GROMACS .gro file of C-alpha atoms in nm:
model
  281
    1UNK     CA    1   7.725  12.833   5.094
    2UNK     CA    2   8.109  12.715   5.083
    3UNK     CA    3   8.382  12.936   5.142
    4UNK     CA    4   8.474  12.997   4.840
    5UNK     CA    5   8.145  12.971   4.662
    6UNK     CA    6   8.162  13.357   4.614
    7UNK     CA    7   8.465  13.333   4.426
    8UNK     CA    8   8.417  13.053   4.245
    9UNK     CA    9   8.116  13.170   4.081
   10UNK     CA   10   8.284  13.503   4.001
   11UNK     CA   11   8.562  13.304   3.860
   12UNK     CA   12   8.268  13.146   3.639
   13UNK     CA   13   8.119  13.451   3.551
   14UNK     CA   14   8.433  13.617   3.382
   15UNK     CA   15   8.507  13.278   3.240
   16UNK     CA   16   8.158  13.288   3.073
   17UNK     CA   17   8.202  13.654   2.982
   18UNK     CA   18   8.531  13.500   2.806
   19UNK     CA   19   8.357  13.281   2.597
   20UNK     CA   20   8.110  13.556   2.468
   21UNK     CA   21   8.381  13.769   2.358
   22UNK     CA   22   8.601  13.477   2.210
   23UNK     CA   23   8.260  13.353   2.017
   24UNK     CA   24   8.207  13.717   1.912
   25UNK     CA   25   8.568  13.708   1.733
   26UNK     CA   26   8.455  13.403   1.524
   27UNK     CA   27   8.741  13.220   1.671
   28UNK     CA   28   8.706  12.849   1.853
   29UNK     CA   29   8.847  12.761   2.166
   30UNK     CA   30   9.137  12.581   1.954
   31UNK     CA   31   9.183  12.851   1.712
   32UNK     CA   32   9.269  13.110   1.996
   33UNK     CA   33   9.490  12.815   2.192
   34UNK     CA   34   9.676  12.777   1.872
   35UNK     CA   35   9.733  13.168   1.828
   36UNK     CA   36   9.788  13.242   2.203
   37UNK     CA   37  10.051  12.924   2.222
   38UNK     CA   38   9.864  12.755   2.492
   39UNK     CA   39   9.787  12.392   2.537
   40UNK     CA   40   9.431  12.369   2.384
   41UNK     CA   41   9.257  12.257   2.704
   42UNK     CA   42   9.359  12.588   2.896
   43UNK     CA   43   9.059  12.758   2.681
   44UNK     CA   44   8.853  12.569   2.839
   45UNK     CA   45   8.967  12.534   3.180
   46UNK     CA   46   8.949  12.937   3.195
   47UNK     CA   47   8.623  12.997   3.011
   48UNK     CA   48   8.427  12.725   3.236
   49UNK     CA   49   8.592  12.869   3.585
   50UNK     CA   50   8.854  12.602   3.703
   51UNK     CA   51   9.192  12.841   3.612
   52UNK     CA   52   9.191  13.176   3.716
   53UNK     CA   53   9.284  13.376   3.433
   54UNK     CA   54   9.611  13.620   3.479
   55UNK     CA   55   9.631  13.935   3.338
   56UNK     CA   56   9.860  13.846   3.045
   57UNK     CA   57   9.564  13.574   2.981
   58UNK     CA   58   9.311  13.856   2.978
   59UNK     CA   59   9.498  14.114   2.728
   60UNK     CA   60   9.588  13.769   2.517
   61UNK     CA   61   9.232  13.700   2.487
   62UNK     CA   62   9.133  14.056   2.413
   63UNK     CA   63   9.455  14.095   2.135
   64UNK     CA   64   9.334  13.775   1.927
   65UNK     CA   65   8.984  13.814   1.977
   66UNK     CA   66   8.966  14.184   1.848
   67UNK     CA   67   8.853  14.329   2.187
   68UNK     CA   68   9.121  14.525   2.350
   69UNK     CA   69   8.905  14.805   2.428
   70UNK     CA   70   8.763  14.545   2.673
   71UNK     CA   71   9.123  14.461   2.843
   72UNK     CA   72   9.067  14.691   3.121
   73UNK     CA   73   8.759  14.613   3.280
   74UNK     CA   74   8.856  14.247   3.245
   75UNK     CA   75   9.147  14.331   3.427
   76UNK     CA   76   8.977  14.529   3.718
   77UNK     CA   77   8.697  14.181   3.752
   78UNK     CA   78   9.011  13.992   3.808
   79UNK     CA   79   9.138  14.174   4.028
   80UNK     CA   80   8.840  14.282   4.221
   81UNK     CA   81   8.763  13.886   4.252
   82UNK     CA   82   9.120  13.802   4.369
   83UNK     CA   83   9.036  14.046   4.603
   84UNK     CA   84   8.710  13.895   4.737
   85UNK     CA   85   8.893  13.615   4.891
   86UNK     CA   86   9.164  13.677   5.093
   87UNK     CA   87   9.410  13.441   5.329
   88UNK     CA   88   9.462  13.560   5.700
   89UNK     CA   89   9.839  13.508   5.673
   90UNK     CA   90   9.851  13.796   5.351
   91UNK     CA   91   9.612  14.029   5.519
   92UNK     CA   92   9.746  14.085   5.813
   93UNK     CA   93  10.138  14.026   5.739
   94UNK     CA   94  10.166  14.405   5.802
   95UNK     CA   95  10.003  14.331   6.126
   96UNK     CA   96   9.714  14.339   6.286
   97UNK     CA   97   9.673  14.717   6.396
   98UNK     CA   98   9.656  14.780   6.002
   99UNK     CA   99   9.413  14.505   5.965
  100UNK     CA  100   9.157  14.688   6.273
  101UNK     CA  101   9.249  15.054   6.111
  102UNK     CA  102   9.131  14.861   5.765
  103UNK     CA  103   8.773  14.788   5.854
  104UNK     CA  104   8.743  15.165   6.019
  105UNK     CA  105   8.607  15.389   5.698
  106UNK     CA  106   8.340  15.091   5.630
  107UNK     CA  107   8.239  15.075   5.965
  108UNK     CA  108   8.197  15.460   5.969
  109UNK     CA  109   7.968  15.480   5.663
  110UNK     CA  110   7.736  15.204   5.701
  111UNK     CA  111   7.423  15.278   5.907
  112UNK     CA  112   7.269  14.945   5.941
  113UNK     CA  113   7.519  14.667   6.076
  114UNK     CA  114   7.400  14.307   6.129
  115UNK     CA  115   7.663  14.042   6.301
  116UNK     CA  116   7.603  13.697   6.318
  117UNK     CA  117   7.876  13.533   6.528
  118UNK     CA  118   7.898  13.157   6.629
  119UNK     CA  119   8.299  13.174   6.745
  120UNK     CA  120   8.312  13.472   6.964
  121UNK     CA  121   8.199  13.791   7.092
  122UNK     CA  122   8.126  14.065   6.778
  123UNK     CA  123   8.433  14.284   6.802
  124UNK     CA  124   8.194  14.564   6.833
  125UNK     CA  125   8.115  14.449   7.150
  126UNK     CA  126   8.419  14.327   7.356
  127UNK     CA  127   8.611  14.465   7.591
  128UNK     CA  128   8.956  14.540   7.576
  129UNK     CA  129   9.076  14.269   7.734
  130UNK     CA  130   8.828  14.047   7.563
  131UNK     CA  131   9.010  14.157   7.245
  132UNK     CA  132   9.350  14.140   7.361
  133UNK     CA  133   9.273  13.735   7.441
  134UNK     CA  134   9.163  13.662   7.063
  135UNK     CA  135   9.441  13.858   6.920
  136UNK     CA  136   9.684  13.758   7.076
  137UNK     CA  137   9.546  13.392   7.012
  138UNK     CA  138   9.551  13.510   6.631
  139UNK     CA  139   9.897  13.629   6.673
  140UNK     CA  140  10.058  13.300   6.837
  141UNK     CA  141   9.827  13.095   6.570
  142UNK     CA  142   9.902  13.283   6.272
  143UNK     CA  143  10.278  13.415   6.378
  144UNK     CA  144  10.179  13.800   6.299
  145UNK     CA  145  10.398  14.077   6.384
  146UNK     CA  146  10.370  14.181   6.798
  147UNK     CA  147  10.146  14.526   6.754
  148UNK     CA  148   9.867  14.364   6.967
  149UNK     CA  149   9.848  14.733   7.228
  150UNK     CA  150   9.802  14.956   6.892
  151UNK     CA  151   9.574  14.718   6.749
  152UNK     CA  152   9.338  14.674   7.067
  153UNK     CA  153   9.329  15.023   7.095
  154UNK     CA  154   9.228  15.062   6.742
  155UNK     CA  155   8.954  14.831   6.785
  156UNK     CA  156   8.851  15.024   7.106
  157UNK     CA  157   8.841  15.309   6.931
  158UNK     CA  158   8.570  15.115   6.610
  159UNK     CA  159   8.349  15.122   6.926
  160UNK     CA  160   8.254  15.504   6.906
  161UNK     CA  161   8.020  15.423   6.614
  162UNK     CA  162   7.821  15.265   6.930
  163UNK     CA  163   7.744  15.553   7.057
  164UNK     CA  164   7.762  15.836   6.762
  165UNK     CA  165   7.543  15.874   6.448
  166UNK     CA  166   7.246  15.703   6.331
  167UNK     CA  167   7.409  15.351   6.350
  168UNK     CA  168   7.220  14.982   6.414
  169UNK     CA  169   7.366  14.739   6.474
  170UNK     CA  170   7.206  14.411   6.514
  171UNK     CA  171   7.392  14.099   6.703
  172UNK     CA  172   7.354  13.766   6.723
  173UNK     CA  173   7.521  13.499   6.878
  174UNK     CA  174   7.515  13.100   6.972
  175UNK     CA  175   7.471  13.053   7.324
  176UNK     CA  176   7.765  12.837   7.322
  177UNK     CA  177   7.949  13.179   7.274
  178UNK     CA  178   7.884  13.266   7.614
  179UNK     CA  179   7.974  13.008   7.734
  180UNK     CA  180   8.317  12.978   7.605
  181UNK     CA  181   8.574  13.122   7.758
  182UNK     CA  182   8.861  13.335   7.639
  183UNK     CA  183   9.145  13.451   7.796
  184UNK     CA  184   9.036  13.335   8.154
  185UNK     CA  185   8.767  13.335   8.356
  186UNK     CA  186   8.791  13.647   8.515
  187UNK     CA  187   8.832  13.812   8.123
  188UNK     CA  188   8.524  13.606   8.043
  189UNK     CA  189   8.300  13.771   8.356
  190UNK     CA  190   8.398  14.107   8.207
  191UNK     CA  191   8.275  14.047   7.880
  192UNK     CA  192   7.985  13.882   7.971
  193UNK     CA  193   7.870  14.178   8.221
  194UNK     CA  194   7.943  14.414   7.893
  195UNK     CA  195   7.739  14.257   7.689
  196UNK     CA  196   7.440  14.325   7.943
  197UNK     CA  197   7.530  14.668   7.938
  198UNK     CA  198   7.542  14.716   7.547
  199UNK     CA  199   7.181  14.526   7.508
  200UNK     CA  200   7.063  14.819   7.722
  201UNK     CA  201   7.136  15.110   7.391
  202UNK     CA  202   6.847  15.197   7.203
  203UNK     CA  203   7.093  15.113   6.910
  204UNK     CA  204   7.174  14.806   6.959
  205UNK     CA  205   6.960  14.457   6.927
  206UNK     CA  206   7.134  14.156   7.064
  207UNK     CA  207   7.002  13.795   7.028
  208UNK     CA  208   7.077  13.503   7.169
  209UNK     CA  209   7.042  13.145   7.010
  210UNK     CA  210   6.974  12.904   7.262
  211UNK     CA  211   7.180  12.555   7.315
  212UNK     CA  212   6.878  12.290   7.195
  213UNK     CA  213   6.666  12.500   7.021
  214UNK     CA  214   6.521  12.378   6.684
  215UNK     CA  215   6.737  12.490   6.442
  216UNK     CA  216   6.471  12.503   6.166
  217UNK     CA  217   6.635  12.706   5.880
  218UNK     CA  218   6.828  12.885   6.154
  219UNK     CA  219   7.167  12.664   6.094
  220UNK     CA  220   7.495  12.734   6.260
  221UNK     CA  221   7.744  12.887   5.990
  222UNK     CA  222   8.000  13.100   5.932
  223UNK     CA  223   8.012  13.416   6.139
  224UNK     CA  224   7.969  13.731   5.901
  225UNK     CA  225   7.869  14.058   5.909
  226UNK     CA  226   7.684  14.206   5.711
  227UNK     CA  227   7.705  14.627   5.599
  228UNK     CA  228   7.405  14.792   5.502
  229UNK     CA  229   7.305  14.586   5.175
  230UNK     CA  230   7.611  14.681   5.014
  231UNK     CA  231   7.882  14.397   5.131
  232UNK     CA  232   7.910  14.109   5.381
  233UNK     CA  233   8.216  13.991   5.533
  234UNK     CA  234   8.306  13.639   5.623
  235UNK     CA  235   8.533  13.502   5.873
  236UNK     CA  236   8.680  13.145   5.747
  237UNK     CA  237   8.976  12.977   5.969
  238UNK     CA  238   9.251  13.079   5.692
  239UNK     CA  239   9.097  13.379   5.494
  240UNK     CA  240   8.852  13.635   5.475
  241UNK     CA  241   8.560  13.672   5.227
  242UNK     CA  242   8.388  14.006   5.084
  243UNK     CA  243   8.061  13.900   4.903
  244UNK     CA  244   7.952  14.233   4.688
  245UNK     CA  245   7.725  14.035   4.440
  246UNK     CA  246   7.334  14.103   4.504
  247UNK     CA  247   7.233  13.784   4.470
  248UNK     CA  248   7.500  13.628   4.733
  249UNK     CA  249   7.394  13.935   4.999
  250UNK     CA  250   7.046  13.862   4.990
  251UNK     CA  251   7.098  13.485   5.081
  252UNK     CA  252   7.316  13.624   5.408
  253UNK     CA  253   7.006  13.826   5.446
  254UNK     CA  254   6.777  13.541   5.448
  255UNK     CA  255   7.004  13.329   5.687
  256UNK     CA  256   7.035  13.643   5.929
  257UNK     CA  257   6.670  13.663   5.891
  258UNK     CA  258   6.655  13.313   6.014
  259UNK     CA  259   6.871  13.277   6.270
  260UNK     CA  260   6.685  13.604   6.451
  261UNK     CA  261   6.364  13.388   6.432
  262UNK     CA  262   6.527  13.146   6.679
  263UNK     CA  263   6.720  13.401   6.894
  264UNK     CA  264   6.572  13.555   7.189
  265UNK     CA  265   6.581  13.924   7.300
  266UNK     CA  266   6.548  14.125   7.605
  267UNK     CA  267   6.516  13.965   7.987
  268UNK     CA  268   6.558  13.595   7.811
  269UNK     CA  269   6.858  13.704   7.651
  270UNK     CA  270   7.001  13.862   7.963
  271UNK     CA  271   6.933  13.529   8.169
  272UNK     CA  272   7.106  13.345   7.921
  273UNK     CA  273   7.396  13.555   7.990
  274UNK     CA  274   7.376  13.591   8.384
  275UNK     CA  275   7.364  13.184   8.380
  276UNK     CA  276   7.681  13.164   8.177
  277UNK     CA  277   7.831  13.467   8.449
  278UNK     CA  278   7.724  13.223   8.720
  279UNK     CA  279   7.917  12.911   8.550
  280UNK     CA  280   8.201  13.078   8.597
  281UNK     CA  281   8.206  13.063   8.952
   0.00000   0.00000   0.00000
């Protein structure tokens, strides 16, 4: 999956629906060009996915196609698909303590949680000063306004859901994770010696995928989470992506499903851990 597949084939579906409703009208892609005054390829381009359509395109199409009792729903796909993918830099221009308070009410509500992270720690399980290394990172990189104390301490505060209610959350990560350090060494040590600690909750699951292991159908991708089997959220290096359609969460599914099959659990998984605590030394 691409990082934009998920919009792109949303884009396709409305452009699709589009075409049914355009067809419906007895009009042809020309006909409704010549009536909207648009170039006659921009039909096309919209119906078949490659322009996004704006909302004066939608209530055009639904005026000369005899469907305006259509024009708001169309309107609400649009925007529910410009929505789906979204760049870093507009997300978190109000900074990042809005961005952490954000992703609070979903984390509250979903009961099964299952993280698959091959860039770092799960935020769910860092420490604070784990955090404040790859925000502040994300700050310098991204130039986003200084709130990095509020928004740590929001993202301390996501962590109750550890410990409260009938959450589980499984968690998986590359070995090469571990082994990468953040912040400094002495940050790194911290986290890693957390991360024992949290594999010890009856709620929690954490998996490791070992360095040279078989990949199988287990490939690296993009780390996502997913909530419940109701959305999945995917971190790309300049957006991030909410997948809602059924078909698109059940392939995350099947890749989380894989990548556990090559993870290991329990005293392997701590040993992986304790050797990346001892090459810090």
């Amino acid at each position: 999956m691409t990082s934009s597949s998920s919009v792109r084939q949303a884009r396709e579906a409305l452009g699709k629906r589009l075409r049914e409703i355009r067809k419906d009208s007895g009009l042809t892609a020309r006909e409704l060009a010549s009536r909207a005054g648009w170039h006659e390829s921009k039909c096309s381009r919209i119906e078949n996915g490659r322009t996004a359509p704006s909302y004066d395109d939608l209530r055009t199409y639904t005026l000369h196609c005899d469907a305006e009792d259509q024009t708001a729903d169309l309107i609400a796909t649009a925007r529910n698909i410009e929505g789906a993918y979204v760049e870093w830099r507009r997300l978190e221009r109000a900074g990042l303590k809005r961005v952490q308070e954000s992703a609070a009410p979903l984390s509250e509500r979903t009961r099964r949680f299952r993280t698959y992270q091959s860039w770092v720690v799960p935020g769910l399980l860092q420490t604070a000063a784990y955090t404040r290394a790859v925000l502040a990172t994300v700050a310098t990189l991204r130039d986003v306004p200084g709130d990095l104390d509020a928004a740590v301490a929001v993202r301390m505060d996501r962590q109750r859901v550890l410990h409260a209610g009938d959450h589980r959350f499984a968690m998986l990560m590359e070995e090469w994770v571990l082994r990468t350090v953040i912040g400094d060494r002495e940050i790194m040590a911290g986290q890693l010696g957390r991360l024992v600690a949290l594999a010890t909750l009856p709620s929690v699951s954490l998996g490791i995928i070992p360095m040279g292991v078989p990949r199988g159908g287990g490939w690296p991708v993009e780390s996502f989470t997913m909530y419940d089997d109701e959305q999945v959220n995917v971190e790309l290096v300049s957006a991030h992506l909410t997948v809602t359609q059924p078909g698109e969460i059940a392939e995350y599914a099947k890749a989380f499903s894989e990548l556990s099959a090559i993870a290991v659990y329990g005293t392997a998984a701590r040993a992986l851990i304790t050797a990346a605590i001892d090459s810090l030394e």
